[in-house]
mmCIF file of C-alpha atoms and ligand atoms in Angstrom:
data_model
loop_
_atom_site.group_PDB
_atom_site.id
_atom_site.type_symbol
_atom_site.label_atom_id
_atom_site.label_comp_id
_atom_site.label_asym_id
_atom_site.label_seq_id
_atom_site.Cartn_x
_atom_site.Cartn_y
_atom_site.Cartn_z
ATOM 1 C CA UNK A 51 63.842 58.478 61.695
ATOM 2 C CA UNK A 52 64.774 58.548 65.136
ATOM 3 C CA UNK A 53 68.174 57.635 65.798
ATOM 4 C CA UNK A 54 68.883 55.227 69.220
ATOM 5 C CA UNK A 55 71.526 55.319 71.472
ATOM 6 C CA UNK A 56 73.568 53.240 73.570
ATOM 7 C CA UNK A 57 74.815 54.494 76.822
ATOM 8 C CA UNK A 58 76.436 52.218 78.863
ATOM 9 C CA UNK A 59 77.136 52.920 82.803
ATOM 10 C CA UNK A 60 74.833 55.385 82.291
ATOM 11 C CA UNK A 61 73.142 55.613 85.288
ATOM 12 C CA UNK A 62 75.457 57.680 87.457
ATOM 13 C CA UNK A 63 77.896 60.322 86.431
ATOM 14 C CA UNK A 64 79.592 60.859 83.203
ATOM 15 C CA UNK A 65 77.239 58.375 80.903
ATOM 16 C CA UNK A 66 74.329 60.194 82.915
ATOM 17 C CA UNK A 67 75.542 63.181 81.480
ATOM 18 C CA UNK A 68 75.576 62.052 78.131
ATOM 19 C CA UNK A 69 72.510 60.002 78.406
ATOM 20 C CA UNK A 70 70.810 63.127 79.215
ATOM 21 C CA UNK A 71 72.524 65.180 76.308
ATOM 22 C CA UNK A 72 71.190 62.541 73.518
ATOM 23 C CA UNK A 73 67.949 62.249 75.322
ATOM 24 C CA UNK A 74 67.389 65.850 74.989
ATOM 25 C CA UNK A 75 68.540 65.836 71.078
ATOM 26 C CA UNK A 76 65.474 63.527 70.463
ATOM 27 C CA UNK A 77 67.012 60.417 70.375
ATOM 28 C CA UNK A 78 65.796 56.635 71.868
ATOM 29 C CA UNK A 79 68.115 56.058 74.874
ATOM 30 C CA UNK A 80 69.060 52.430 76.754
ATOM 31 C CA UNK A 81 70.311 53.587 79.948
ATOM 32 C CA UNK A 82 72.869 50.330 81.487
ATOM 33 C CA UNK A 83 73.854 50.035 84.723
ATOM 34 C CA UNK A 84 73.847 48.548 88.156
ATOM 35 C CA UNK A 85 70.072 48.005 88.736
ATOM 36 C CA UNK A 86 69.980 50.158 92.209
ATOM 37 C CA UNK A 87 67.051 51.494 94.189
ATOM 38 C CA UNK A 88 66.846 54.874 92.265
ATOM 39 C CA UNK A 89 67.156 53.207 88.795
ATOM 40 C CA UNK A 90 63.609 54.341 87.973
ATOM 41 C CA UNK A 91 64.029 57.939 89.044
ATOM 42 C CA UNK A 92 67.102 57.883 86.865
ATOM 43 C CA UNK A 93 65.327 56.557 83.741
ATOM 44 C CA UNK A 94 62.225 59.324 84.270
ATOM 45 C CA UNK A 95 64.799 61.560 84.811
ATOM 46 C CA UNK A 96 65.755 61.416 81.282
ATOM 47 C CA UNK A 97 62.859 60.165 79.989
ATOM 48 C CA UNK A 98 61.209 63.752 80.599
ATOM 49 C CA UNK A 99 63.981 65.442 78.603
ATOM 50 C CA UNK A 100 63.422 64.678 75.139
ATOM 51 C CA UNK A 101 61.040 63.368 72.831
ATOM 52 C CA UNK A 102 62.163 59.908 72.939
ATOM 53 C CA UNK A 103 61.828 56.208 74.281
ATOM 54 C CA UNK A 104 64.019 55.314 77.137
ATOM 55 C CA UNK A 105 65.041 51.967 78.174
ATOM 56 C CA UNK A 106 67.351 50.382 80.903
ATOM 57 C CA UNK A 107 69.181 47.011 80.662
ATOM 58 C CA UNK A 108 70.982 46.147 83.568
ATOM 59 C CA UNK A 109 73.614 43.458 81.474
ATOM 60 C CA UNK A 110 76.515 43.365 83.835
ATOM 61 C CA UNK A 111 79.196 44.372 81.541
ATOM 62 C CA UNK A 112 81.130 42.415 83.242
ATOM 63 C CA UNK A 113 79.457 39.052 81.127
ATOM 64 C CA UNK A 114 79.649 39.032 78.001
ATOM 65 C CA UNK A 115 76.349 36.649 77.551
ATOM 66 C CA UNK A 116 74.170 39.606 79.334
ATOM 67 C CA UNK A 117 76.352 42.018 76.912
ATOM 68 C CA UNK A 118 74.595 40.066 74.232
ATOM 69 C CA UNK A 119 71.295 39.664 75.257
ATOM 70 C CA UNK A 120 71.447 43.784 75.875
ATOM 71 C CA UNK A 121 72.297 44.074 72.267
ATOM 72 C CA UNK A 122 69.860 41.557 71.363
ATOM 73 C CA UNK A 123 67.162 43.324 72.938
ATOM 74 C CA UNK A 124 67.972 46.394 71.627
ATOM 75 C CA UNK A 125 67.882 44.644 67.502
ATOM 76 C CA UNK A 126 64.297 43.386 68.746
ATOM 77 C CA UNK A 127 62.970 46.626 69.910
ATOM 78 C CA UNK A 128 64.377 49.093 67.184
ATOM 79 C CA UNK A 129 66.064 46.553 64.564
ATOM 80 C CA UNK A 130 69.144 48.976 64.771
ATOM 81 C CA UNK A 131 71.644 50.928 66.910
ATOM 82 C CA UNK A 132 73.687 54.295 65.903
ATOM 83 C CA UNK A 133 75.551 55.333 68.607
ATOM 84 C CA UNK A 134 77.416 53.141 70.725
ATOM 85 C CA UNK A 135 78.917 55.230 73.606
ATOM 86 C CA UNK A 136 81.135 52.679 75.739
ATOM 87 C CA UNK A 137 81.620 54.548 78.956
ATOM 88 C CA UNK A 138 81.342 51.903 81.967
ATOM 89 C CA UNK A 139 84.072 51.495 83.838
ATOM 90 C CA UNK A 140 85.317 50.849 87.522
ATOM 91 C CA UNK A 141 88.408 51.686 89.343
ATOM 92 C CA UNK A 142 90.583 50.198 92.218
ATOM 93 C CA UNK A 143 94.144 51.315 93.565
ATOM 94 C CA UNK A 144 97.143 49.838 94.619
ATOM 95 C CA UNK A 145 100.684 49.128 94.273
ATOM 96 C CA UNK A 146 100.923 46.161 91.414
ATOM 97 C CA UNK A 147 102.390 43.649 94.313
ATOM 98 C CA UNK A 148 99.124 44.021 96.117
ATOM 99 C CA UNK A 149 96.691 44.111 93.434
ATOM 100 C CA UNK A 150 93.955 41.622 93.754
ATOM 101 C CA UNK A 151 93.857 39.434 90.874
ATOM 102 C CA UNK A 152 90.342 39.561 90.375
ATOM 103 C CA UNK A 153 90.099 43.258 90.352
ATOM 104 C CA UNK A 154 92.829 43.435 87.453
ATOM 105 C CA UNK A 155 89.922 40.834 85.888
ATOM 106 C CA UNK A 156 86.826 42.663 86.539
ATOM 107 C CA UNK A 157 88.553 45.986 85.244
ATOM 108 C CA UNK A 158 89.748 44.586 81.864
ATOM 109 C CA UNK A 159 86.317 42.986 81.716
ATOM 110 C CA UNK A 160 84.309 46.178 82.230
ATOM 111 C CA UNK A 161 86.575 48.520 81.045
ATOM 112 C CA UNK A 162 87.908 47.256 77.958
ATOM 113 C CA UNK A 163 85.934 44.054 76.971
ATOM 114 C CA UNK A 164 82.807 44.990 77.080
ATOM 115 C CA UNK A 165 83.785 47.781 74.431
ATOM 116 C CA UNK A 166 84.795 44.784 72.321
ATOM 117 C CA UNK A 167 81.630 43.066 72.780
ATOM 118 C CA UNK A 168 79.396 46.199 72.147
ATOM 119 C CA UNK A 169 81.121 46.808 69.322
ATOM 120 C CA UNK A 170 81.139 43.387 67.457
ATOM 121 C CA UNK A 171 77.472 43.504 67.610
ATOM 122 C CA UNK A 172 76.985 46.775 66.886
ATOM 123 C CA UNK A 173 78.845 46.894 63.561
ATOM 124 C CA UNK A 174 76.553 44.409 61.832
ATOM 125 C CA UNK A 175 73.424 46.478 62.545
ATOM 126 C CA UNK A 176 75.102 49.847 61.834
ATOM 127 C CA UNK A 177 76.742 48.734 58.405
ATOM 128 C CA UNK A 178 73.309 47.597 57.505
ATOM 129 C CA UNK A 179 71.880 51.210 58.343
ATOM 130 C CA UNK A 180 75.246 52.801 56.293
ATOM 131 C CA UNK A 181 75.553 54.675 59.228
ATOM 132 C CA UNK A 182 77.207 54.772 62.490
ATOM 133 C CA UNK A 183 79.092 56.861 65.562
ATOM 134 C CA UNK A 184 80.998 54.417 68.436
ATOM 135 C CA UNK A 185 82.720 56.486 71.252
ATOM 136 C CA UNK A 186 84.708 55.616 73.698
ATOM 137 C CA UNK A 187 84.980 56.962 77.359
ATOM 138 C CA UNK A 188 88.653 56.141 77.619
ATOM 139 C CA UNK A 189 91.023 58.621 80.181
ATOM 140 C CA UNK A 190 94.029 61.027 80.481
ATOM 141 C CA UNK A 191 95.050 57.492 81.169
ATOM 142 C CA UNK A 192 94.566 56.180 77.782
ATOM 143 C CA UNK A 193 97.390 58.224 76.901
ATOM 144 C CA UNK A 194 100.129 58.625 80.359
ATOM 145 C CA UNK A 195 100.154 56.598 83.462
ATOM 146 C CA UNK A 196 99.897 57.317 87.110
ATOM 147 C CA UNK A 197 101.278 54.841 89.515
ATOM 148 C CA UNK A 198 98.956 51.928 91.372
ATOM 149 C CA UNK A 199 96.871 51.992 88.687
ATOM 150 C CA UNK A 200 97.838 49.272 86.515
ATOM 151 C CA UNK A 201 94.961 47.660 85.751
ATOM 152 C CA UNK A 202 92.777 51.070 84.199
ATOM 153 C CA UNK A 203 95.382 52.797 82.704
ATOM 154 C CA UNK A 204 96.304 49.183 80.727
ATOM 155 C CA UNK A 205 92.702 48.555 80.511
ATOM 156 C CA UNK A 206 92.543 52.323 79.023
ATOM 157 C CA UNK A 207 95.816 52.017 76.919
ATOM 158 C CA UNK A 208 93.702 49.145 75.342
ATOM 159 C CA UNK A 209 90.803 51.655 74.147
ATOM 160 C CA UNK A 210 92.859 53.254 72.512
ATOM 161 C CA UNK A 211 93.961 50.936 70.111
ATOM 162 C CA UNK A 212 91.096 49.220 69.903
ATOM 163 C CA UNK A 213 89.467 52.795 68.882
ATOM 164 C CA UNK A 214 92.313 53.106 66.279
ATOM 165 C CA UNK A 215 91.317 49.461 65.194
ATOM 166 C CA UNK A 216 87.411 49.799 64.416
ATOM 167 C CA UNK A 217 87.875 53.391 62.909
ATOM 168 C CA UNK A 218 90.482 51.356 60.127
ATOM 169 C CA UNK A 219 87.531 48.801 59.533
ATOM 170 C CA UNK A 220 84.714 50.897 60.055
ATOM 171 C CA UNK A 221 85.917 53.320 57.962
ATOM 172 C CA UNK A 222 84.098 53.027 54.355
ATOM 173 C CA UNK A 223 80.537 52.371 55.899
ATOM 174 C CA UNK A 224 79.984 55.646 57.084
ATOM 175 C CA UNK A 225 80.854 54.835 60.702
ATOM 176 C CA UNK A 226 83.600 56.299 62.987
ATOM 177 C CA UNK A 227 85.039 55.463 65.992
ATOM 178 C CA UNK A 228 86.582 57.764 68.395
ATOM 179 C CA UNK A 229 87.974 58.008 72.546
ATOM 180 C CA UNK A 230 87.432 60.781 74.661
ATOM 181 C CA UNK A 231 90.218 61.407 77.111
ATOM 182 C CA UNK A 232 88.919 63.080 80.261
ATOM 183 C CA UNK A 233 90.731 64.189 83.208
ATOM 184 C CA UNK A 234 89.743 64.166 87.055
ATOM 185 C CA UNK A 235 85.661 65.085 86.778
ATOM 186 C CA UNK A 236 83.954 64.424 89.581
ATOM 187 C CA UNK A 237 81.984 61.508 89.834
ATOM 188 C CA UNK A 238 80.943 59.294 92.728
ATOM 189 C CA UNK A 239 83.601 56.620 90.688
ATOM 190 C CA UNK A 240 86.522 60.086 91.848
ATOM 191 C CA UNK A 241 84.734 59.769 94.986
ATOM 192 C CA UNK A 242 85.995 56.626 95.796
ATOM 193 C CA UNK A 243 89.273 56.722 94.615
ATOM 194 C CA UNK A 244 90.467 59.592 96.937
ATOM 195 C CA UNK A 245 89.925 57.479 100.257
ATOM 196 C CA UNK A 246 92.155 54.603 98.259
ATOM 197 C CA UNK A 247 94.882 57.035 96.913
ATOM 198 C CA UNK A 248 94.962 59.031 100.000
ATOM 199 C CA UNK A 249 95.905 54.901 102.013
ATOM 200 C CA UNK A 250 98.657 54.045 99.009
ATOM 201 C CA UNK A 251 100.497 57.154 99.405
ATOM 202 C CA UNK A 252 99.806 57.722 102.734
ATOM 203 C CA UNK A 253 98.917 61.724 102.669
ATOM 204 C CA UNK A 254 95.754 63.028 103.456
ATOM 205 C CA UNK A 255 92.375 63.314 101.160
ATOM 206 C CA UNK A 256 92.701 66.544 100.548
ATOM 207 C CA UNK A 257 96.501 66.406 99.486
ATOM 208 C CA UNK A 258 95.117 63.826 96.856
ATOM 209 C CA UNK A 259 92.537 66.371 95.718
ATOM 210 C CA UNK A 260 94.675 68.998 95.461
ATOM 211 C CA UNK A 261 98.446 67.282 94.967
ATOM 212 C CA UNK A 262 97.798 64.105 93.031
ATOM 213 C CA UNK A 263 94.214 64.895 90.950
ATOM 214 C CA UNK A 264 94.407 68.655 90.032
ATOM 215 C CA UNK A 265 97.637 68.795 90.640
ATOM 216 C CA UNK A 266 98.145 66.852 87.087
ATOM 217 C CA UNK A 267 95.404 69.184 85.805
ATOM 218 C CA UNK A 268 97.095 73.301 85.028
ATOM 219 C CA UNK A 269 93.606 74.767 85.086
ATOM 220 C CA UNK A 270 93.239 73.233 88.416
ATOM 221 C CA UNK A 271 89.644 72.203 87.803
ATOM 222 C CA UNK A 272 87.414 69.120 87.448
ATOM 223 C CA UNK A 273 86.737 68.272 84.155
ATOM 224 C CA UNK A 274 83.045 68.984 84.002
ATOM 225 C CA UNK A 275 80.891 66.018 82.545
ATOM 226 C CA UNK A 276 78.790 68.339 80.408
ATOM 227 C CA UNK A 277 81.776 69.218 78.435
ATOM 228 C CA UNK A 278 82.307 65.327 77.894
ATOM 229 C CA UNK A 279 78.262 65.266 76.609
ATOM 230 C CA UNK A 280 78.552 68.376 74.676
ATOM 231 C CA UNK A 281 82.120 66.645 72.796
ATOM 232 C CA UNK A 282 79.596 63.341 72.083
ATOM 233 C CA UNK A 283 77.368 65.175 70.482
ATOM 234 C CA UNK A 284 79.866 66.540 68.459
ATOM 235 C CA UNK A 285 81.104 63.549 67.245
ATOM 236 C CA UNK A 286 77.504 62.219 66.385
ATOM 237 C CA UNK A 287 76.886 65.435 63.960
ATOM 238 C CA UNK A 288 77.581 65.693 60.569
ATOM 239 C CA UNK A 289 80.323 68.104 61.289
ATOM 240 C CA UNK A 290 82.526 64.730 62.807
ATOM 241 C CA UNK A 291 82.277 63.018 59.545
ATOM 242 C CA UNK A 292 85.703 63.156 58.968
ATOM 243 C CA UNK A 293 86.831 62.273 62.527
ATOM 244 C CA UNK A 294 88.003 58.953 63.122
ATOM 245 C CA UNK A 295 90.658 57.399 65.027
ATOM 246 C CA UNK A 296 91.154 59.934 67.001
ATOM 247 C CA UNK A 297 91.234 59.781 71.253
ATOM 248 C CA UNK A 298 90.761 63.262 72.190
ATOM 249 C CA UNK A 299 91.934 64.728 75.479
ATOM 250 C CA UNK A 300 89.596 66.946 77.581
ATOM 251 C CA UNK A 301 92.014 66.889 80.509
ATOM 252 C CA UNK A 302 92.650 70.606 81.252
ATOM 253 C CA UNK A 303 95.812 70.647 79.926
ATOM 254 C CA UNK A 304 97.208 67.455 81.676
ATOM 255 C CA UNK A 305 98.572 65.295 78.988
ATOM 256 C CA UNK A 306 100.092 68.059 77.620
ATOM 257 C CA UNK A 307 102.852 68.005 79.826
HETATM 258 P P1 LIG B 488 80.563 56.384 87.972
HETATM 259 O O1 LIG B 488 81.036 55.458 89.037
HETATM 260 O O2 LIG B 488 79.894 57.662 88.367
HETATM 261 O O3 LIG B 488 79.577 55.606 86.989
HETATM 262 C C1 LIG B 488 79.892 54.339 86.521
HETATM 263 C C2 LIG B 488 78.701 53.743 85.829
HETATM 264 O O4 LIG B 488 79.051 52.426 85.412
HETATM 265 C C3 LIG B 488 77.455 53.600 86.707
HETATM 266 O O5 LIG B 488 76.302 53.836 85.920
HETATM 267 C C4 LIG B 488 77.510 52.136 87.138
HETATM 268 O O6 LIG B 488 76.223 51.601 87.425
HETATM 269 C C5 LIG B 488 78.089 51.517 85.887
HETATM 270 N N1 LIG B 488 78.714 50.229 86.116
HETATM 271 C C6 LIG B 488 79.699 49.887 86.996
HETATM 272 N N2 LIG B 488 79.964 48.577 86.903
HETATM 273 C C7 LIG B 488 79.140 48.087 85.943
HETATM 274 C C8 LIG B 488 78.939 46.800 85.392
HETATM 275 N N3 LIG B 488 79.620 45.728 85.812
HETATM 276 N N4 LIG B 488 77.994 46.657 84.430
HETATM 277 C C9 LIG B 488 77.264 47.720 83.994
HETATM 278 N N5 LIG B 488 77.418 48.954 84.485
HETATM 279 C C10 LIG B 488 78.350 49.124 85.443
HETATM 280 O O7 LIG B 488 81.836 56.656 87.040
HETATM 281 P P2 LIG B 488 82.262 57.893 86.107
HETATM 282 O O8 LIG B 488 83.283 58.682 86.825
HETATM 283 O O9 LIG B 488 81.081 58.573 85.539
HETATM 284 O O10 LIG B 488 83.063 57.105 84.973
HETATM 285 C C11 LIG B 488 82.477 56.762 83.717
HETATM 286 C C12 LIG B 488 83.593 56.439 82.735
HETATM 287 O O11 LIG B 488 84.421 57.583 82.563
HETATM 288 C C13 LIG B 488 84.511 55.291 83.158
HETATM 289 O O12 LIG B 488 84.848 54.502 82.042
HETATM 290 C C14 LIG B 488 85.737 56.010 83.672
HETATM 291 O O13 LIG B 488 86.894 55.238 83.561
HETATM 292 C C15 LIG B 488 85.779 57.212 82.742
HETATM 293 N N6 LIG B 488 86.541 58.346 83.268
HETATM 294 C C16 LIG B 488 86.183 58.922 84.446
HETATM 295 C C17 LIG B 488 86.943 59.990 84.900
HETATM 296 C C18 LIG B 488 86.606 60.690 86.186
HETATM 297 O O14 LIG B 488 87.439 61.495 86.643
HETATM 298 N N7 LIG B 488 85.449 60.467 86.774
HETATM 299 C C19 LIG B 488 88.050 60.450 84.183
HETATM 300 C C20 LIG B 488 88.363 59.819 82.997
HETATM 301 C C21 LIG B 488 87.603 58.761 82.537
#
């Protein structure tokens, strides 16, 4: 039977990436995201890679009521959901005395709420199936910090324990629950950041490129996001069985130091 996956923030970068991967495996997709002009070139996009449906919600993750209407919707259309692949997320920069308070809000909301709210209501429908794979798209930051990020790497420090957390419960039905790590890839959400980065430490954009993004990476290269797709679909074969818990860096050596 053909299995369906969630992809959230998949309509730009990394999810893309893996939205794309699963679609061409065979499986149903829901692509989520902000519902932008080229939203329908996106979803053909993947659409004409594989063999299966694919949907789009737009449920701000942000809300948790549109969270559950997404899931909802989902339950209706296929009565079940085996992969769960958490991945939106936003960013903003800036020295913790400055930081808006309603960015720190909207970035635990997005980037480590709406995990919990995925999750909640995915676990009913995948004990019933006896069968299950949630990944997270945490960071390099799940594990170290960087400065004038507070509110993503706590947001991402948070992943990681809540990973650790529904791999313990999850454990005996046959679902696991893993966090991949990625350092700098670049994504239109890297984009942005260099302009910000580049203002709070007051050096040029391509001294953040080069000193303050690759410079934490030793192979000196972007994390590409089809290694992050190809590592999902790892974890979704029966070769990841056995692997739970775990938040795995794909980083280029970063954390390692
Ligand atoms: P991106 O900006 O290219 O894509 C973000 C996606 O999230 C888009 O599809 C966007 O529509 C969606 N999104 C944003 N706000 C949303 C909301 N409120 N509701 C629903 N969807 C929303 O970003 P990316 O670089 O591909 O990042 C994806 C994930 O990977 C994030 O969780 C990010 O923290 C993580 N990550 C990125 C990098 C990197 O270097 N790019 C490194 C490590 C981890």
């Amino acid at each position: 039977m053909t299995k369906v996956a969630l992809v959230t923030g998949s309509t730009s970068g990394i999810g893309l990436g893996i939205a794309k991967k699963l679609a061409s495996e065979g499986y149903h997709i829901i692509l989520n995201g902000l519902n932008t002009p080229d939203v329908a070139n996106v979803v053909k996009e993947v659409d004409d890679l594989g063999t299966g449906e694919v949907l789009f919600s737009d449920a701000d993750m942000s809300n948790p009521g549109q969270i559950e209407n997404m899931m909802h919707m989902i339950e209706n259309k296929f009565g079940k959901v085996d992969v769960v692949v958490n991945n939106a997320g936003i960013q903003f920069v800036s020295p913790i005395e400055d930081f808006p308070v309603e960015k720190w809000d909207k970035i635990i909301a997005i980037n480590l709420s709406s995990a919990f709210h995925t999750i909640r209501l995915a676990i009913p429908m995948m004990k019933k199936a006896g069968w299950g794979r949630i990944i997270n798209i945490a960071s390099a930051h799940a594990l170290v910090a960087s400065p004038f990020k507070s509110a993503y790497v706590a947001a991402k420090h948070g992943i990681a324990g809540l990973t650790k957390t529904v791999a313990l419960e999850a454990a005996e039905h046959n679902i696991t629950c893993n966090a991949i790590c990625p350092g700098y890839v670049h994504t239109p959400l890297v984009d942005g950041q260099i302009e910000a980065t580049a203002k709070a430490r007051g050096i040029t954009r391509e001294q953040v490129i080069k000193d303050v993004m690759l410079g934490e990476q030793p192979t000196k290269q972007f994390v590409k996001v089809e290694e992050i797709a190809d590592l999902v679909s790892f974890l979704c074969s029966d070769s990841a069985t056995s692997m739970t818990g775990t938040c795995l860096p794909l980083d280029g050596g970063w954390t390692a130091h």
